[in-house]
Amino acid sequence: MLTRDQIFAANDTPTRDVDVPEWGGSVRVRTMSARDRDALEFAALAARDAGTTVDNVRARYAAACIIDEKGEQVFTEEDVANLGNKSAAALDRVYQAVAELNAISPSDIEELAKN
């Protein structure tokens, strides 16, 4: 059985580089921590429960997971609307990598997007 120290020492947040020809290069996406994913999902659920439309779900996940070479997030919450205006094909390619890395299922997105 794993020890506490072994669990904390495990590198369980891989990244993946995604080629996005529509944007002229590639981006790196990260695995979210459990805390980051909970915050993103709880914010979306709270907005939905308050009667606010939850939109740009794929752009929100992409913004939360696209990082630079140093591992720092490239986008902020303020960038989500603009990111959502980018090519659907390009954003979907990035989102698919995010979904795979973070074990996000189609039913997870449907639940967040329900109004």
PDB file of C-alpha atoms in Angstrom:
ATOM      1  CA  MET A   1       0.000   0.000   0.000  1.00  0.00           C
ATOM      2  CA  LEU A   2       1.140   3.539  -0.749  1.00  0.00           C
ATOM      3  CA  THR A   3       2.237   5.707   2.092  1.00  0.00           C
ATOM      4  CA  ARG A   4       1.156   9.283   2.662  1.00  0.00           C
ATOM      5  CA  ASP A   5       4.589  10.512   1.544  1.00  0.00           C
ATOM      6  CA  GLN A   6       4.485   8.402  -1.613  1.00  0.00           C
ATOM      7  CA  ILE A   7       1.083   9.810  -2.532  1.00  0.00           C
ATOM      8  CA  PHE A   8       2.196  13.407  -1.988  1.00  0.00           C
ATOM      9  CA  ALA A   9       5.427  12.769  -3.943  1.00  0.00           C
ATOM     10  CA  ALA A  10       3.655  11.231  -6.953  1.00  0.00           C
ATOM     11  CA  ASN A  11       3.681  13.338 -10.111  1.00  0.00           C
ATOM     12  CA  ASP A  12       0.054  12.797 -11.081  1.00  0.00           C
ATOM     13  CA  THR A  13      -0.548  15.938 -13.128  1.00  0.00           C
ATOM     14  CA  PRO A  14       0.764  15.283 -16.625  1.00  0.00           C
ATOM     15  CA  THR A  15       0.616  17.815 -19.438  1.00  0.00           C
ATOM     16  CA  ARG A  16       0.057  17.376 -23.158  1.00  0.00           C
ATOM     17  CA  ASP A  17       1.069  19.496 -26.147  1.00  0.00           C
ATOM     18  CA  VAL A  18      -1.744  19.952 -28.659  1.00  0.00           C
ATOM     19  CA  ASP A  19      -1.140  21.023 -32.240  1.00  0.00           C
ATOM     20  CA  VAL A  20      -3.594  23.773 -33.229  1.00  0.00           C
ATOM     21  CA  PRO A  21      -2.902  24.592 -36.889  1.00  0.00           C
ATOM     22  CA  GLU A  22      -5.689  27.196 -36.934  1.00  0.00           C
ATOM     23  CA  TRP A  23      -3.688  29.169 -34.372  1.00  0.00           C
ATOM     24  CA  GLY A  24      -0.351  28.594 -36.079  1.00  0.00           C
ATOM     25  CA  GLY A  25       1.296  26.322 -33.523  1.00  0.00           C
ATOM     26  CA  SER A  26       0.699  24.253 -30.435  1.00  0.00           C
ATOM     27  CA  VAL A  27      -0.466  24.804 -26.869  1.00  0.00           C
ATOM     28  CA  ARG A  28       0.299  22.919 -23.698  1.00  0.00           C
ATOM     29  CA  VAL A  29      -2.595  21.777 -21.524  1.00  0.00           C
ATOM     30  CA  ARG A  30      -2.373  20.582 -17.949  1.00  0.00           C
ATOM     31  CA  THR A  31      -4.198  18.253 -15.683  1.00  0.00           C
ATOM     32  CA  MET A  32      -6.198  20.232 -13.131  1.00  0.00           C
ATOM     33  CA  SER A  33      -5.826  19.633  -9.444  1.00  0.00           C
ATOM     34  CA  ALA A  34      -8.941  18.315  -7.720  1.00  0.00           C
ATOM     35  CA  ARG A  35      -9.272  21.718  -6.043  1.00  0.00           C
ATOM     36  CA  ASP A  36      -9.132  23.576  -9.393  1.00  0.00           C
ATOM     37  CA  ARG A  37     -11.667  21.282 -11.031  1.00  0.00           C
ATOM     38  CA  ASP A  38     -14.046  21.537  -8.073  1.00  0.00           C
ATOM     39  CA  ALA A  39     -13.808  25.342  -8.144  1.00  0.00           C
ATOM     40  CA  LEU A  40     -14.570  25.454 -11.876  1.00  0.00           C
ATOM     41  CA  GLU A  41     -17.491  23.059 -11.598  1.00  0.00           C
ATOM     42  CA  PHE A  42     -18.953  24.567  -8.427  1.00  0.00           C
ATOM     43  CA  ALA A  43     -18.848  28.057  -9.977  1.00  0.00           C
ATOM     44  CA  ALA A  44     -20.692  26.785 -13.041  1.00  0.00           C
ATOM     45  CA  LEU A  45     -23.279  24.960 -10.924  1.00  0.00           C
ATOM     46  CA  ALA A  46     -23.779  27.992  -8.680  1.00  0.00           C
ATOM     47  CA  ALA A  47     -24.339  30.216 -11.709  1.00  0.00           C
ATOM     48  CA  ARG A  48     -26.808  27.730 -13.133  1.00  0.00           C
ATOM     49  CA  ASP A  49     -28.662  27.443  -9.825  1.00  0.00           C
ATOM     50  CA  ALA A  50     -28.879  31.248  -9.667  1.00  0.00           C
ATOM     51  CA  GLY A  51     -30.591  31.238 -13.059  1.00  0.00           C
ATOM     52  CA  THR A  52     -27.585  32.533 -14.964  1.00  0.00           C
ATOM     53  CA  THR A  53     -26.781  31.007 -18.312  1.00  0.00           C
ATOM     54  CA  VAL A  54     -23.644  28.895 -18.176  1.00  0.00           C
ATOM     55  CA  ASP A  55     -21.938  29.309 -21.511  1.00  0.00           C
ATOM     56  CA  ASN A  56     -18.511  28.800 -23.028  1.00  0.00           C
ATOM     57  CA  VAL A  57     -17.971  25.652 -20.983  1.00  0.00           C
ATOM     58  CA  ARG A  58     -15.290  24.354 -23.361  1.00  0.00           C
ATOM     59  CA  ALA A  59     -13.576  27.747 -23.397  1.00  0.00           C
ATOM     60  CA  ARG A  60     -13.658  27.814 -19.585  1.00  0.00           C
ATOM     61  CA  TYR A  61     -11.921  24.449 -19.378  1.00  0.00           C
ATOM     62  CA  ALA A  62      -9.400  25.435 -22.045  1.00  0.00           C
ATOM     63  CA  ALA A  63      -8.652  28.724 -20.271  1.00  0.00           C
ATOM     64  CA  ALA A  64      -8.153  26.878 -16.996  1.00  0.00           C
ATOM     65  CA  CYS A  65      -5.793  24.334 -18.540  1.00  0.00           C
ATOM     66  CA  ILE A  66      -3.674  26.066 -21.212  1.00  0.00           C
ATOM     67  CA  ILE A  67      -0.284  26.806 -19.678  1.00  0.00           C
ATOM     68  CA  ASP A  68       3.030  28.259 -20.811  1.00  0.00           C
ATOM     69  CA  GLU A  69       6.471  26.648 -20.681  1.00  0.00           C
ATOM     70  CA  LYS A  70       6.777  27.552 -16.987  1.00  0.00           C
ATOM     71  CA  GLY A  71       3.473  25.886 -16.112  1.00  0.00           C
ATOM     72  CA  GLU A  72       1.635  29.189 -15.606  1.00  0.00           C
ATOM     73  CA  GLN A  73      -1.911  29.682 -16.855  1.00  0.00           C
ATOM     74  CA  VAL A  74      -2.015  31.668 -20.089  1.00  0.00           C
ATOM     75  CA  PHE A  75      -5.637  32.848 -19.810  1.00  0.00           C
ATOM     76  CA  THR A  76      -7.737  34.413 -17.074  1.00  0.00           C
ATOM     77  CA  GLU A  77     -11.480  34.356 -16.448  1.00  0.00           C
ATOM     78  CA  GLU A  78     -11.662  37.663 -18.336  1.00  0.00           C
ATOM     79  CA  ASP A  79     -10.339  35.904 -21.465  1.00  0.00           C
ATOM     80  CA  VAL A  80     -13.034  33.216 -21.601  1.00  0.00           C
ATOM     81  CA  ALA A  81     -15.476  35.165 -23.826  1.00  0.00           C
ATOM     82  CA  ASN A  82     -12.763  35.961 -26.381  1.00  0.00           C
ATOM     83  CA  LEU A  83     -11.474  32.399 -26.296  1.00  0.00           C
ATOM     84  CA  GLY A  84     -15.021  31.191 -26.913  1.00  0.00           C
ATOM     85  CA  ASN A  85     -15.095  33.278 -30.112  1.00  0.00           C
ATOM     86  CA  LYS A  86     -12.177  31.329 -31.595  1.00  0.00           C
ATOM     87  CA  SER A  87     -12.578  28.540 -34.147  1.00  0.00           C
ATOM     88  CA  ALA A  88     -14.825  25.751 -32.890  1.00  0.00           C
ATOM     89  CA  ALA A  89     -12.541  23.166 -34.503  1.00  0.00           C
ATOM     90  CA  ALA A  90      -9.436  24.606 -32.829  1.00  0.00           C
ATOM     91  CA  LEU A  91     -11.059  24.988 -29.427  1.00  0.00           C
ATOM     92  CA  ASP A  92     -12.594  21.526 -29.618  1.00  0.00           C
ATOM     93  CA  ARG A  93      -9.176  20.008 -30.336  1.00  0.00           C
ATOM     94  CA  VAL A  94      -7.802  21.672 -27.204  1.00  0.00           C
ATOM     95  CA  TYR A  95     -10.879  20.740 -25.182  1.00  0.00           C
ATOM     96  CA  GLN A  96     -10.601  17.066 -26.211  1.00  0.00           C
ATOM     97  CA  ALA A  97      -7.065  16.926 -24.802  1.00  0.00           C
ATOM     98  CA  VAL A  98      -8.242  18.683 -21.616  1.00  0.00           C
ATOM     99  CA  ALA A  99     -11.138  16.232 -21.297  1.00  0.00           C
ATOM    100  CA  GLU A 100      -8.858  13.212 -21.720  1.00  0.00           C
ATOM    101  CA  LEU A 101      -6.265  14.465 -19.230  1.00  0.00           C
ATOM    102  CA  ASN A 102      -8.919  15.368 -16.670  1.00  0.00           C
ATOM    103  CA  ALA A 103     -11.337  12.459 -17.165  1.00  0.00           C
ATOM    104  CA  ILE A 104     -14.167  14.826 -18.128  1.00  0.00           C
ATOM    105  CA  SER A 105     -17.075  12.961 -19.670  1.00  0.00           C
ATOM    106  CA  PRO A 106     -19.776  14.293 -21.997  1.00  0.00           C
ATOM    107  CA  SER A 107     -22.287  13.854 -19.171  1.00  0.00           C
ATOM    108  CA  ASP A 108     -20.150  16.136 -16.953  1.00  0.00           C
ATOM    109  CA  ILE A 109     -20.465  18.910 -19.550  1.00  0.00           C
ATOM    110  CA  GLU A 110     -24.177  18.293 -20.057  1.00  0.00           C
ATOM    111  CA  GLU A 111     -24.725  18.633 -16.309  1.00  0.00           C
ATOM    112  CA  LEU A 112     -22.818  21.920 -16.168  1.00  0.00           C
ATOM    113  CA  ALA A 113     -24.590  23.342 -19.214  1.00  0.00           C
ATOM    114  CA  LYS A 114     -28.150  22.504 -18.097  1.00  0.00           C
ATOM    115  CA  ASN A 115     -30.327  25.497 -17.361  1.00  0.00           C
TER     116      ASN A 115
END
